[in-house]
């Protein structure tokens, strides 16, 4: 499919991207992502101004009953189309491997866009990421940690009903005698710094960029203390 966005200003290109994401038009969003790159925008700028901004509008209208699950799924699919283009660029790194992270969306929750974004950006920062996907229970987290021996665990939850499960995982780590060996980071739209503290996590990642900074700072400190 051929699209021509050359007559759009940069600002209109991003507005169009938000609109098309809202309407679940994946080929258009893919083409606009490529157009943004061709205009010299960084992957991060395209994410923030186009994809994430569009998904925020979807979130508001979903909450207000203007959009329903099928439309939101189409918007998510369009967002994933753009992310597929950006993924190799965000994960492109010549840096030596900094460390490992196991990450997953907790049990009962199938939201994975934000978690995948965090995973991508962690890879881009030089971490090896073991992405367990969605609906991950404590046993699956524990088994992956035993197998891969990561320095970091990341958990994502987008629902107020699933975020308490983060505590179940952290408590299970304690019961298994593994808690002191791993740095636990939590994130997701309803999660807050206070909640992170209450469930016994080590850090709260407000967004993907902040999460990467926190993970890097922890890994560097860990290395210095050895
Ligand atoms: Co859902 N959904 N959804 N949904 N959905 C929300 C979360 C909701 C807030 C919408 C609303 O009402 N406004 C609401 C939750 C309300 C609540 O709990 N209080 C909601 C609901 C109710 C539901 C269902 C129950 C709807 C239903 O069936 N009746 C259902 C639940 C299914 C389930 O999980 N069991 C449901 C289903 C879905 C879809 C399947 C349709 C789809 C998900 C598709 C997918 O992910 N593959 C979907 C979507 C897309 C959303 C919204 C619109 C967008 C989420 C998103 O992708 N955001 C969302 C509204 C919203 O959040 N505003 C909504 C973009 C993404 C980049 O941001 O995920 O926040 P986010 O990730 C950020 C940060 O939070 C952080 O970094 C990311 C990048 O910067 N972060 C981490 C995230 N995880 C991290 C982990 C870390 C660190 C940082 O670890 C280190």
PDB file of C-alpha atoms and ligand atoms in Angstrom:
ATOM      1  CA  UNK A   1       0.000   0.000   0.000  1.00  0.00           C
ATOM      2  CA  UNK A   2       1.413   3.397  -0.980  1.00  0.00           C
ATOM      3  CA  UNK A   3       0.854   6.435   1.188  1.00  0.00           C
ATOM      4  CA  UNK A   4       2.076   9.931   0.551  1.00  0.00           C
ATOM      5  CA  UNK A   5       2.387  12.135   3.611  1.00  0.00           C
ATOM      6  CA  UNK A   6       4.750  14.635   2.028  1.00  0.00           C
ATOM      7  CA  UNK A   7       2.205  17.471   2.082  1.00  0.00           C
ATOM      8  CA  UNK A   8       1.734  17.151   5.859  1.00  0.00           C
ATOM      9  CA  UNK A   9       3.739  19.352   8.205  1.00  0.00           C
ATOM     10  CA  UNK A  10       5.619  17.469  10.931  1.00  0.00           C
ATOM     11  CA  UNK A  11       2.989  18.459  13.457  1.00  0.00           C
ATOM     12  CA  UNK A  12       0.171  17.238  11.212  1.00  0.00           C
ATOM     13  CA  UNK A  13       2.016  14.000  10.544  1.00  0.00           C
ATOM     14  CA  UNK A  14       2.011  13.214  14.260  1.00  0.00           C
ATOM     15  CA  UNK A  15      -1.645  14.256  14.632  1.00  0.00           C
ATOM     16  CA  UNK A  16      -2.543  12.027  11.689  1.00  0.00           C
ATOM     17  CA  UNK A  17      -0.589   9.185  13.295  1.00  0.00           C
ATOM     18  CA  UNK A  18      -2.561   9.607  16.528  1.00  0.00           C
ATOM     19  CA  UNK A  19      -5.846   9.653  14.570  1.00  0.00           C
ATOM     20  CA  UNK A  20      -4.968   6.597  12.512  1.00  0.00           C
ATOM     21  CA  UNK A  21      -3.811   4.713  15.591  1.00  0.00           C
ATOM     22  CA  UNK A  22      -7.116   5.591  17.227  1.00  0.00           C
ATOM     23  CA  UNK A  23      -8.911   4.184  14.160  1.00  0.00           C
ATOM     24  CA  UNK A  24      -6.769   1.028  14.213  1.00  0.00           C
ATOM     25  CA  UNK A  25      -5.257   1.665  10.778  1.00  0.00           C
ATOM     26  CA  UNK A  26      -2.086  -0.370  11.076  1.00  0.00           C
ATOM     27  CA  UNK A  27      -0.677   0.089   7.519  1.00  0.00           C
ATOM     28  CA  UNK A  28      -1.079   3.867   7.822  1.00  0.00           C
ATOM     29  CA  UNK A  29       0.598   3.938  11.231  1.00  0.00           C
ATOM     30  CA  UNK A  30       3.469   1.811   9.907  1.00  0.00           C
ATOM     31  CA  UNK A  31       3.898   4.173   6.945  1.00  0.00           C
ATOM     32  CA  UNK A  32       3.782   7.244   9.206  1.00  0.00           C
ATOM     33  CA  UNK A  33       6.385   5.703  11.511  1.00  0.00           C
ATOM     34  CA  UNK A  34       8.660   5.250   8.507  1.00  0.00           C
ATOM     35  CA  UNK A  35       7.904   8.798   7.345  1.00  0.00           C
ATOM     36  CA  UNK A  36       8.826  10.156  10.801  1.00  0.00           C
ATOM     37  CA  UNK A  37      12.140   8.314  10.653  1.00  0.00           C
ATOM     38  CA  UNK A  38      12.763   9.606   7.116  1.00  0.00           C
ATOM     39  CA  UNK A  39      12.179  13.144   8.418  1.00  0.00           C
ATOM     40  CA  UNK A  40      14.928  12.618  10.981  1.00  0.00           C
ATOM     41  CA  UNK A  41      12.850  12.052  14.111  1.00  0.00           C
ATOM     42  CA  UNK A  42      14.345   9.647  16.650  1.00  0.00           C
ATOM     43  CA  UNK A  43      12.475   6.425  17.513  1.00  0.00           C
ATOM     44  CA  UNK A  44      11.818   7.886  20.973  1.00  0.00           C
ATOM     45  CA  UNK A  45      10.273  11.052  19.514  1.00  0.00           C
ATOM     46  CA  UNK A  46       8.031   9.008  17.221  1.00  0.00           C
ATOM     47  CA  UNK A  47       6.952   6.854  20.142  1.00  0.00           C
ATOM     48  CA  UNK A  48       6.156   9.823  22.360  1.00  0.00           C
ATOM     49  CA  UNK A  49       4.574  12.226  19.853  1.00  0.00           C
ATOM     50  CA  UNK A  50       2.758   9.619  17.746  1.00  0.00           C
ATOM     51  CA  UNK A  51       2.201   6.162  19.191  1.00  0.00           C
ATOM     52  CA  UNK A  52       2.004   6.764  22.942  1.00  0.00           C
ATOM     53  CA  UNK A  53       0.114  10.062  22.471  1.00  0.00           C
ATOM     54  CA  UNK A  54      -2.430   8.252  20.258  1.00  0.00           C
ATOM     55  CA  UNK A  55      -2.841   5.412  22.746  1.00  0.00           C
ATOM     56  CA  UNK A  56      -3.439   7.915  25.553  1.00  0.00           C
ATOM     57  CA  UNK A  57      -6.488   9.251  23.673  1.00  0.00           C
ATOM     58  CA  UNK A  58      -7.686   5.673  23.138  1.00  0.00           C
ATOM     59  CA  UNK A  59      -7.345   5.087  26.897  1.00  0.00           C
ATOM     60  CA  UNK A  60      -9.472   8.116  27.763  1.00  0.00           C
ATOM     61  CA  UNK A  61     -12.228   7.185  25.312  1.00  0.00           C
ATOM     62  CA  UNK A  62     -12.138   3.547  26.441  1.00  0.00           C
ATOM     63  CA  UNK A  63     -12.594   4.680  30.029  1.00  0.00           C
ATOM     64  CA  UNK A  64     -15.470   6.962  29.021  1.00  0.00           C
ATOM     65  CA  UNK A  65     -17.311   4.230  27.123  1.00  0.00           C
ATOM     66  CA  UNK A  66     -16.759   5.836  23.696  1.00  0.00           C
ATOM     67  CA  UNK A  67     -14.509   2.997  22.512  1.00  0.00           C
ATOM     68  CA  UNK A  68     -14.971  -0.704  23.241  1.00  0.00           C
ATOM     69  CA  UNK A  69     -12.632  -3.708  23.409  1.00  0.00           C
ATOM     70  CA  UNK A  70     -12.627  -4.535  19.644  1.00  0.00           C
ATOM     71  CA  UNK A  71     -11.681  -0.954  18.717  1.00  0.00           C
ATOM     72  CA  UNK A  72      -9.030  -0.833  21.421  1.00  0.00           C
ATOM     73  CA  UNK A  73      -7.591  -4.122  20.148  1.00  0.00           C
ATOM     74  CA  UNK A  74      -7.355  -2.633  16.669  1.00  0.00           C
ATOM     75  CA  UNK A  75      -5.626   0.451  18.052  1.00  0.00           C
ATOM     76  CA  UNK A  76      -3.235  -1.818  19.972  1.00  0.00           C
ATOM     77  CA  UNK A  77      -2.543  -3.729  16.768  1.00  0.00           C
ATOM     78  CA  UNK A  78      -1.773  -0.477  14.943  1.00  0.00           C
ATOM     79  CA  UNK A  79       0.530   0.569  17.778  1.00  0.00           C
ATOM     80  CA  UNK A  80       2.335  -2.772  17.577  1.00  0.00           C
ATOM     81  CA  UNK A  81       2.844  -2.203  13.830  1.00  0.00           C
ATOM     82  CA  UNK A  82       4.685   1.042  14.579  1.00  0.00           C
ATOM     83  CA  UNK A  83       6.612  -0.564  17.429  1.00  0.00           C
ATOM     84  CA  UNK A  84       7.827  -3.347  15.145  1.00  0.00           C
ATOM     85  CA  UNK A  85       9.540  -0.723  12.971  1.00  0.00           C
ATOM     86  CA  UNK A  86      11.039   1.025  15.977  1.00  0.00           C
ATOM     87  CA  UNK A  87      12.068  -2.120  17.838  1.00  0.00           C
ATOM     88  CA  UNK A  88      15.356  -2.834  15.995  1.00  0.00           C
ATOM     89  CA  UNK A  89      16.276   0.841  16.279  1.00  0.00           C
ATOM     90  CA  UNK A  90      15.534   1.007  19.988  1.00  0.00           C
ATOM     91  CA  UNK A  91      17.390  -2.213  20.673  1.00  0.00           C
ATOM     92  CA  UNK A  92      20.368  -1.395  18.424  1.00  0.00           C
ATOM     93  CA  UNK A  93      23.318  -1.242  20.742  1.00  0.00           C
ATOM     94  CA  UNK A  94      27.005  -1.780  20.549  1.00  0.00           C
ATOM     95  CA  UNK A  95      27.284  -1.599  24.308  1.00  0.00           C
ATOM     96  CA  UNK A  96      28.623  -4.523  26.292  1.00  0.00           C
ATOM     97  CA  UNK A  97      25.974  -6.550  28.088  1.00  0.00           C
ATOM     98  CA  UNK A  98      25.049  -4.737  31.250  1.00  0.00           C
ATOM     99  CA  UNK A  99      22.973  -7.419  32.933  1.00  0.00           C
ATOM    100  CA  UNK A 100      19.826  -9.503  32.661  1.00  0.00           C
ATOM    101  CA  UNK A 101      16.163  -8.827  33.346  1.00  0.00           C
ATOM    102  CA  UNK A 102      13.225 -11.195  33.538  1.00  0.00           C
ATOM    103  CA  UNK A 103      10.010  -9.310  32.806  1.00  0.00           C
ATOM    104  CA  UNK A 104       6.334 -10.187  32.538  1.00  0.00           C
ATOM    105  CA  UNK A 105       2.780  -8.950  32.944  1.00  0.00           C
ATOM    106  CA  UNK A 106       1.336 -10.474  36.097  1.00  0.00           C
ATOM    107  CA  UNK A 107      -1.322 -13.160  36.401  1.00  0.00           C
ATOM    108  CA  UNK A 108      -4.810 -12.160  35.290  1.00  0.00           C
ATOM    109  CA  UNK A 109      -3.559  -9.306  33.115  1.00  0.00           C
ATOM    110  CA  UNK A 110      -3.131  -9.408  29.348  1.00  0.00           C
ATOM    111  CA  UNK A 111      -1.932  -5.840  28.692  1.00  0.00           C
ATOM    112  CA  UNK A 112       1.483  -6.085  27.098  1.00  0.00           C
ATOM    113  CA  UNK A 113       2.205  -2.939  25.090  1.00  0.00           C
ATOM    114  CA  UNK A 114       3.879  -0.983  27.887  1.00  0.00           C
ATOM    115  CA  UNK A 115       5.732  -4.038  29.197  1.00  0.00           C
ATOM    116  CA  UNK A 116       7.050  -4.776  25.693  1.00  0.00           C
ATOM    117  CA  UNK A 117       8.162  -1.183  25.341  1.00  0.00           C
ATOM    118  CA  UNK A 118      10.079  -1.442  28.607  1.00  0.00           C
ATOM    119  CA  UNK A 119      11.615  -4.739  27.411  1.00  0.00           C
ATOM    120  CA  UNK A 120      12.663  -3.172  24.111  1.00  0.00           C
ATOM    121  CA  UNK A 121      14.241  -0.165  25.734  1.00  0.00           C
ATOM    122  CA  UNK A 122      16.066  -2.332  28.267  1.00  0.00           C
ATOM    123  CA  UNK A 123      17.504  -4.313  25.345  1.00  0.00           C
ATOM    124  CA  UNK A 124      18.444  -1.035  23.704  1.00  0.00           C
ATOM    125  CA  UNK A 125      20.329  -0.074  26.853  1.00  0.00           C
ATOM    126  CA  UNK A 126      22.386  -3.281  26.687  1.00  0.00           C
ATOM    127  CA  UNK A 127      20.449  -5.670  28.931  1.00  0.00           C
ATOM    128  CA  UNK A 128      19.519  -9.202  27.999  1.00  0.00           C
ATOM    129  CA  UNK A 129      15.760  -9.428  28.485  1.00  0.00           C
ATOM    130  CA  UNK A 130      13.803 -12.602  29.088  1.00  0.00           C
ATOM    131  CA  UNK A 131      10.234 -11.577  28.294  1.00  0.00           C
ATOM    132  CA  UNK A 132       7.769 -14.039  29.812  1.00  0.00           C
ATOM    133  CA  UNK A 133       4.745 -12.433  28.161  1.00  0.00           C
ATOM    134  CA  UNK A 134       1.355 -11.936  29.796  1.00  0.00           C
ATOM    135  CA  UNK A 135      -0.617 -13.614  32.583  1.00  0.00           C
ATOM    136  CA  UNK A 136       2.567 -14.737  34.340  1.00  0.00           C
ATOM    137  CA  UNK A 137       2.100 -16.400  37.720  1.00  0.00           C
ATOM    138  CA  UNK A 138       4.562 -16.562  40.612  1.00  0.00           C
ATOM    139  CA  UNK A 139       5.743 -20.072  39.717  1.00  0.00           C
ATOM    140  CA  UNK A 140       6.584 -18.966  36.178  1.00  0.00           C
ATOM    141  CA  UNK A 141       8.549 -15.965  37.455  1.00  0.00           C
ATOM    142  CA  UNK A 142      10.414 -18.142  39.973  1.00  0.00           C
ATOM    143  CA  UNK A 143      11.228 -20.811  37.378  1.00  0.00           C
ATOM    144  CA  UNK A 144      12.566 -18.196  34.933  1.00  0.00           C
ATOM    145  CA  UNK A 145      14.674 -16.563  37.646  1.00  0.00           C
ATOM    146  CA  UNK A 146      16.129 -19.949  38.632  1.00  0.00           C
ATOM    147  CA  UNK A 147      16.903 -20.716  34.990  1.00  0.00           C
ATOM    148  CA  UNK A 148      18.309 -17.361  33.830  1.00  0.00           C
ATOM    149  CA  UNK A 149      19.710 -15.895  37.078  1.00  0.00           C
ATOM    150  CA  UNK A 150      18.908 -12.268  36.222  1.00  0.00           C
ATOM    151  CA  UNK A 151      19.934  -9.316  38.379  1.00  0.00           C
ATOM    152  CA  UNK A 152      16.541  -7.682  37.785  1.00  0.00           C
ATOM    153  CA  UNK A 153      12.888  -8.651  37.785  1.00  0.00           C
ATOM    154  CA  UNK A 154      10.324  -6.389  36.101  1.00  0.00           C
ATOM    155  CA  UNK A 155       6.591  -6.793  36.639  1.00  0.00           C
ATOM    156  CA  UNK A 156       3.839  -4.955  34.827  1.00  0.00           C
ATOM    157  CA  UNK A 157       0.149  -4.566  35.739  1.00  0.00           C
ATOM    158  CA  UNK A 158      -2.443  -2.350  34.086  1.00  0.00           C
ATOM    159  CA  UNK A 159      -5.441  -3.259  36.196  1.00  0.00           C
ATOM    160  CA  UNK A 160      -6.175  -2.283  39.774  1.00  0.00           C
ATOM    161  CA  UNK A 161      -7.384  -5.861  40.216  1.00  0.00           C
ATOM    162  CA  UNK A 162      -4.092  -7.437  39.109  1.00  0.00           C
ATOM    163  CA  UNK A 163      -1.550  -5.087  40.661  1.00  0.00           C
ATOM    164  CA  UNK A 164      -1.827  -6.747  44.121  1.00  0.00           C
ATOM    165  CA  UNK A 165      -0.472  -9.914  42.519  1.00  0.00           C
ATOM    166  CA  UNK A 166       2.929  -8.215  42.410  1.00  0.00           C
ATOM    167  CA  UNK A 167       3.049  -8.676  46.180  1.00  0.00           C
ATOM    168  CA  UNK A 168       2.271 -12.374  45.786  1.00  0.00           C
ATOM    169  CA  UNK A 169       5.312 -12.734  43.526  1.00  0.00           C
ATOM    170  CA  UNK A 170       7.557 -10.719  45.852  1.00  0.00           C
ATOM    171  CA  UNK A 171       6.385 -12.719  48.887  1.00  0.00           C
ATOM    172  CA  UNK A 172       7.002 -15.966  47.016  1.00  0.00           C
ATOM    173  CA  UNK A 173      10.528 -14.809  46.211  1.00  0.00           C
ATOM    174  CA  UNK A 174      10.994 -14.298  49.949  1.00  0.00           C
ATOM    175  CA  UNK A 175       9.600 -17.731  50.798  1.00  0.00           C
ATOM    176  CA  UNK A 176      11.968 -19.303  48.278  1.00  0.00           C
ATOM    177  CA  UNK A 177      14.944 -17.456  49.803  1.00  0.00           C
ATOM    178  CA  UNK A 178      15.527 -15.575  46.536  1.00  0.00           C
ATOM    179  CA  UNK A 179      14.426 -12.052  47.441  1.00  0.00           C
ATOM    180  CA  UNK A 180      17.841 -10.681  48.412  1.00  0.00           C
ATOM    181  CA  UNK A 181      19.391 -11.789  45.135  1.00  0.00           C
ATOM    182  CA  UNK A 182      17.176  -9.824  42.807  1.00  0.00           C
ATOM    183  CA  UNK A 183      16.232  -6.177  42.280  1.00  0.00           C
ATOM    184  CA  UNK A 184      12.477  -5.941  41.764  1.00  0.00           C
ATOM    185  CA  UNK A 185      11.004  -3.173  39.631  1.00  0.00           C
ATOM    186  CA  UNK A 186       7.279  -2.668  39.092  1.00  0.00           C
ATOM    187  CA  UNK A 187       5.311  -0.501  36.688  1.00  0.00           C
ATOM    188  CA  UNK A 188       2.083  -0.015  34.769  1.00  0.00           C
ATOM    189  CA  UNK A 189      -0.509   2.756  34.582  1.00  0.00           C
ATOM    190  CA  UNK A 190      -2.187   2.229  38.001  1.00  0.00           C
ATOM    191  CA  UNK A 191       1.081   1.521  39.853  1.00  0.00           C
ATOM    192  CA  UNK A 192       2.591   4.295  41.983  1.00  0.00           C
ATOM    193  CA  UNK A 193       5.803   4.785  43.925  1.00  0.00           C
ATOM    194  CA  UNK A 194       3.895   4.319  47.182  1.00  0.00           C
ATOM    195  CA  UNK A 195       2.311   1.105  45.963  1.00  0.00           C
ATOM    196  CA  UNK A 196       5.743  -0.174  44.915  1.00  0.00           C
ATOM    197  CA  UNK A 197       7.036   0.519  48.415  1.00  0.00           C
ATOM    198  CA  UNK A 198       4.016  -1.106  50.059  1.00  0.00           C
ATOM    199  CA  UNK A 199       4.403  -4.360  48.139  1.00  0.00           C
ATOM    200  CA  UNK A 200       8.112  -4.512  48.913  1.00  0.00           C
ATOM    201  CA  UNK A 201       9.501  -3.726  45.450  1.00  0.00           C
ATOM    202  CA  UNK A 202      12.877  -2.025  45.121  1.00  0.00           C
ATOM    203  CA  UNK A 203      11.807   0.493  42.506  1.00  0.00           C
ATOM    204  CA  UNK A 204       8.886   1.957  40.596  1.00  0.00           C
ATOM    205  CA  UNK A 205       9.300   2.558  36.868  1.00  0.00           C
ATOM    206  CA  UNK A 206       7.032   5.424  35.849  1.00  0.00           C
ATOM    207  CA  UNK A 207       7.733   4.865  32.168  1.00  0.00           C
ATOM    208  CA  UNK A 208      10.129   2.947  29.980  1.00  0.00           C
ATOM    209  CA  UNK A 209      12.828   5.631  29.874  1.00  0.00           C
ATOM    210  CA  UNK A 210      12.837   6.137  33.647  1.00  0.00           C
ATOM    211  CA  UNK A 211      12.865   2.355  34.165  1.00  0.00           C
ATOM    212  CA  UNK A 212      15.963   2.036  31.997  1.00  0.00           C
ATOM    213  CA  UNK A 213      17.729   4.761  33.983  1.00  0.00           C
ATOM    214  CA  UNK A 214      16.856   3.042  37.271  1.00  0.00           C
ATOM    215  CA  UNK A 215      18.001  -0.365  36.014  1.00  0.00           C
ATOM    216  CA  UNK A 216      21.279   1.018  34.693  1.00  0.00           C
ATOM    217  CA  UNK A 217      21.989   2.940  37.884  1.00  0.00           C
ATOM    218  CA  UNK A 218      21.346  -0.195  39.960  1.00  0.00           C
ATOM    219  CA  UNK A 219      23.569  -2.387  37.756  1.00  0.00           C
ATOM    220  CA  UNK A 220      26.413   0.122  37.789  1.00  0.00           C
ATOM    221  CA  UNK A 221      26.222   0.482  41.582  1.00  0.00           C
ATOM    222  CA  UNK A 222      26.158  -3.297  41.945  1.00  0.00           C
ATOM    223  CA  UNK A 223      29.247  -3.597  39.778  1.00  0.00           C
ATOM    224  CA  UNK A 224      31.097  -0.936  41.788  1.00  0.00           C
ATOM    225  CA  UNK A 225      30.292  -2.657  45.084  1.00  0.00           C
ATOM    226  CA  UNK A 226      31.758  -5.964  44.012  1.00  0.00           C
TER     227      UNK A 226
HETATM  228 CO1  LIG B   1      -7.435  -2.360  29.007  1.00  0.00          CO
HETATM  229  N1  LIG B   1      -7.772  -1.252  30.572  1.00  0.00           N
HETATM  230  N2  LIG B   1      -8.733  -3.672  29.623  1.00  0.00           N
HETATM  231  N3  LIG B   1      -7.175  -3.220  27.272  1.00  0.00           N
HETATM  232  N4  LIG B   1      -6.522  -0.802  28.442  1.00  0.00           N
HETATM  233  C1  LIG B   1      -6.926  -0.070  30.746  1.00  0.00           C
HETATM  234  C2  LIG B   1      -5.682  -0.405  31.554  1.00  0.00           C
HETATM  235  C3  LIG B   1      -7.921   0.917  31.509  1.00  0.00           C
HETATM  236  C4  LIG B   1      -7.201   1.959  32.400  1.00  0.00           C
HETATM  237  C5  LIG B   1      -8.846   1.599  30.478  1.00  0.00           C
HETATM  238  C6  LIG B   1      -9.784   2.594  31.093  1.00  0.00           C
HETATM  239  O1  LIG B   1     -10.767   2.207  31.673  1.00  0.00           O
HETATM  240  N5  LIG B   1      -9.429   3.852  30.972  1.00  0.00           N
HETATM  241  C7  LIG B   1      -8.807  -0.092  32.331  1.00  0.00           C
HETATM  242  C8  LIG B   1      -8.303  -0.451  33.723  1.00  0.00           C
HETATM  243  C9  LIG B   1      -9.134   0.179  34.827  1.00  0.00           C
HETATM  244  C10 LIG B   1      -8.652  -0.221  36.173  1.00  0.00           C
HETATM  245  O2  LIG B   1      -8.119  -1.244  36.439  1.00  0.00           O
HETATM  246  N6  LIG B   1      -8.888   0.675  37.093  1.00  0.00           N
HETATM  247  C11 LIG B   1      -8.804  -1.303  31.406  1.00  0.00           C
HETATM  248  C12 LIG B   1      -9.774  -2.342  31.450  1.00  0.00           C
HETATM  249  C13 LIG B   1     -10.916  -2.143  32.417  1.00  0.00           C
HETATM  250  C14 LIG B   1      -9.690  -3.490  30.649  1.00  0.00           C
HETATM  251  C15 LIG B   1     -10.632  -4.707  30.634  1.00  0.00           C
HETATM  252  C16 LIG B   1     -11.063  -5.213  32.013  1.00  0.00           C
HETATM  253  C17 LIG B   1     -11.820  -4.319  29.745  1.00  0.00           C
HETATM  254  C18 LIG B   1     -12.904  -5.361  29.639  1.00  0.00           C
HETATM  255  O3  LIG B   1     -12.695  -6.444  29.187  1.00  0.00           O
HETATM  256  N7  LIG B   1     -14.050  -4.963  30.099  1.00  0.00           N
HETATM  257  C19 LIG B   1      -9.791  -5.766  29.877  1.00  0.00           C
HETATM  258  C20 LIG B   1      -8.899  -6.560  30.854  1.00  0.00           C
HETATM  259  C21 LIG B   1      -8.257  -7.744  30.226  1.00  0.00           C
HETATM  260  C22 LIG B   1      -7.231  -8.372  31.165  1.00  0.00           C
HETATM  261  O4  LIG B   1      -6.102  -7.905  31.231  1.00  0.00           O
HETATM  262  N8  LIG B   1      -7.609  -9.403  31.881  1.00  0.00           N
HETATM  263  C23 LIG B   1      -8.939  -4.876  29.032  1.00  0.00           C
HETATM  264  C24 LIG B   1      -8.476  -5.259  27.776  1.00  0.00           C
HETATM  265  C25 LIG B   1      -7.701  -4.447  26.958  1.00  0.00           C
HETATM  266  C26 LIG B   1      -7.334  -4.813  25.520  1.00  0.00           C
HETATM  267  C27 LIG B   1      -7.050  -6.310  25.335  1.00  0.00           C
HETATM  268  C28 LIG B   1      -8.497  -4.405  24.638  1.00  0.00           C
HETATM  269  C29 LIG B   1      -6.127  -3.859  25.247  1.00  0.00           C
HETATM  270  C30 LIG B   1      -4.748  -4.508  25.563  1.00  0.00           C
HETATM  271  C31 LIG B   1      -3.987  -4.909  24.324  1.00  0.00           C
HETATM  272  C32 LIG B   1      -2.562  -5.270  24.647  1.00  0.00           C
HETATM  273  O5  LIG B   1      -1.933  -4.790  25.568  1.00  0.00           O
HETATM  274  N9  LIG B   1      -2.052  -6.149  23.830  1.00  0.00           N
HETATM  275  C33 LIG B   1      -6.350  -2.769  26.290  1.00  0.00           C
HETATM  276  C34 LIG B   1      -5.718  -1.497  26.243  1.00  0.00           C
HETATM  277  C35 LIG B   1      -4.905  -1.192  24.998  1.00  0.00           C
HETATM  278  C36 LIG B   1      -5.862  -0.538  27.296  1.00  0.00           C
HETATM  279  C37 LIG B   1      -5.400   0.935  27.328  1.00  0.00           C
HETATM  280  C38 LIG B   1      -6.381   1.716  26.459  1.00  0.00           C
HETATM  281  C39 LIG B   1      -3.996   1.259  26.880  1.00  0.00           C
HETATM  282  C40 LIG B   1      -2.881   0.492  27.596  1.00  0.00           C
HETATM  283  C41 LIG B   1      -1.602   0.736  26.847  1.00  0.00           C
HETATM  284  O6  LIG B   1      -1.182  -0.074  26.058  1.00  0.00           O
HETATM  285  N10 LIG B   1      -1.003   1.930  27.047  1.00  0.00           N
HETATM  286  C42 LIG B   1      -5.544   1.258  28.887  1.00  0.00           C
HETATM  287  C43 LIG B   1      -5.815   2.715  29.194  1.00  0.00           C
HETATM  288  C44 LIG B   1      -4.592   3.430  29.752  1.00  0.00           C
HETATM  289  O7  LIG B   1      -3.653   2.851  30.272  1.00  0.00           O
HETATM  290  N11 LIG B   1      -4.619   4.719  29.661  1.00  0.00           N
HETATM  291  C45 LIG B   1      -6.452   0.204  29.356  1.00  0.00           C
HETATM  292  C46 LIG B   1       0.199   2.365  26.341  1.00  0.00           C
HETATM  293  C47 LIG B   1       1.446   1.879  27.084  1.00  0.00           C
HETATM  294  C48 LIG B   1       2.682   2.385  26.349  1.00  0.00           C
HETATM  295  O8  LIG B   1       1.423   2.453  28.384  1.00  0.00           O
HETATM  296  O9  LIG B   1       0.929   0.231  29.492  1.00  0.00           O
HETATM  297  O10 LIG B   1       0.942   2.363  30.860  1.00  0.00           O
HETATM  298  P1  LIG B   1       1.472   1.578  29.737  1.00  0.00           P
HETATM  299  O11 LIG B   1       3.039   1.365  29.978  1.00  0.00           O
HETATM  300  C49 LIG B   1       3.939   2.407  30.316  1.00  0.00           C
HETATM  301  C50 LIG B   1       4.099   2.620  31.835  1.00  0.00           C
HETATM  302  O12 LIG B   1       2.958   2.274  32.574  1.00  0.00           O
HETATM  303  C51 LIG B   1       5.336   1.858  32.188  1.00  0.00           C
HETATM  304  O13 LIG B   1       6.132   2.003  31.019  1.00  0.00           O
HETATM  305  C52 LIG B   1       5.307   1.909  29.869  1.00  0.00           C
HETATM  306  C53 LIG B   1       5.926   2.664  28.741  1.00  0.00           C
HETATM  307  O14 LIG B   1       6.256   3.994  29.056  1.00  0.00           O
HETATM  308  N12 LIG B   1       5.259   0.415  32.497  1.00  0.00           N
HETATM  309  C54 LIG B   1       6.271  -0.195  33.172  1.00  0.00           C
HETATM  310  C55 LIG B   1       4.350  -0.531  32.159  1.00  0.00           C
HETATM  311  N13 LIG B   1       4.739  -1.717  32.608  1.00  0.00           N
HETATM  312  C56 LIG B   1       5.922  -1.562  33.230  1.00  0.00           C
HETATM  313  C57 LIG B   1       6.761  -2.487  33.862  1.00  0.00           C
HETATM  314  C58 LIG B   1       7.938  -2.024  34.407  1.00  0.00           C
HETATM  315  C59 LIG B   1       8.277  -0.655  34.360  1.00  0.00           C
HETATM  316  C60 LIG B   1       7.449   0.262  33.740  1.00  0.00           C
HETATM  317  O15 LIG B   1       8.725  -2.945  34.995  1.00  0.00           O
HETATM  318  C61 LIG B   1      10.013  -2.647  35.238  1.00  0.00           C
END
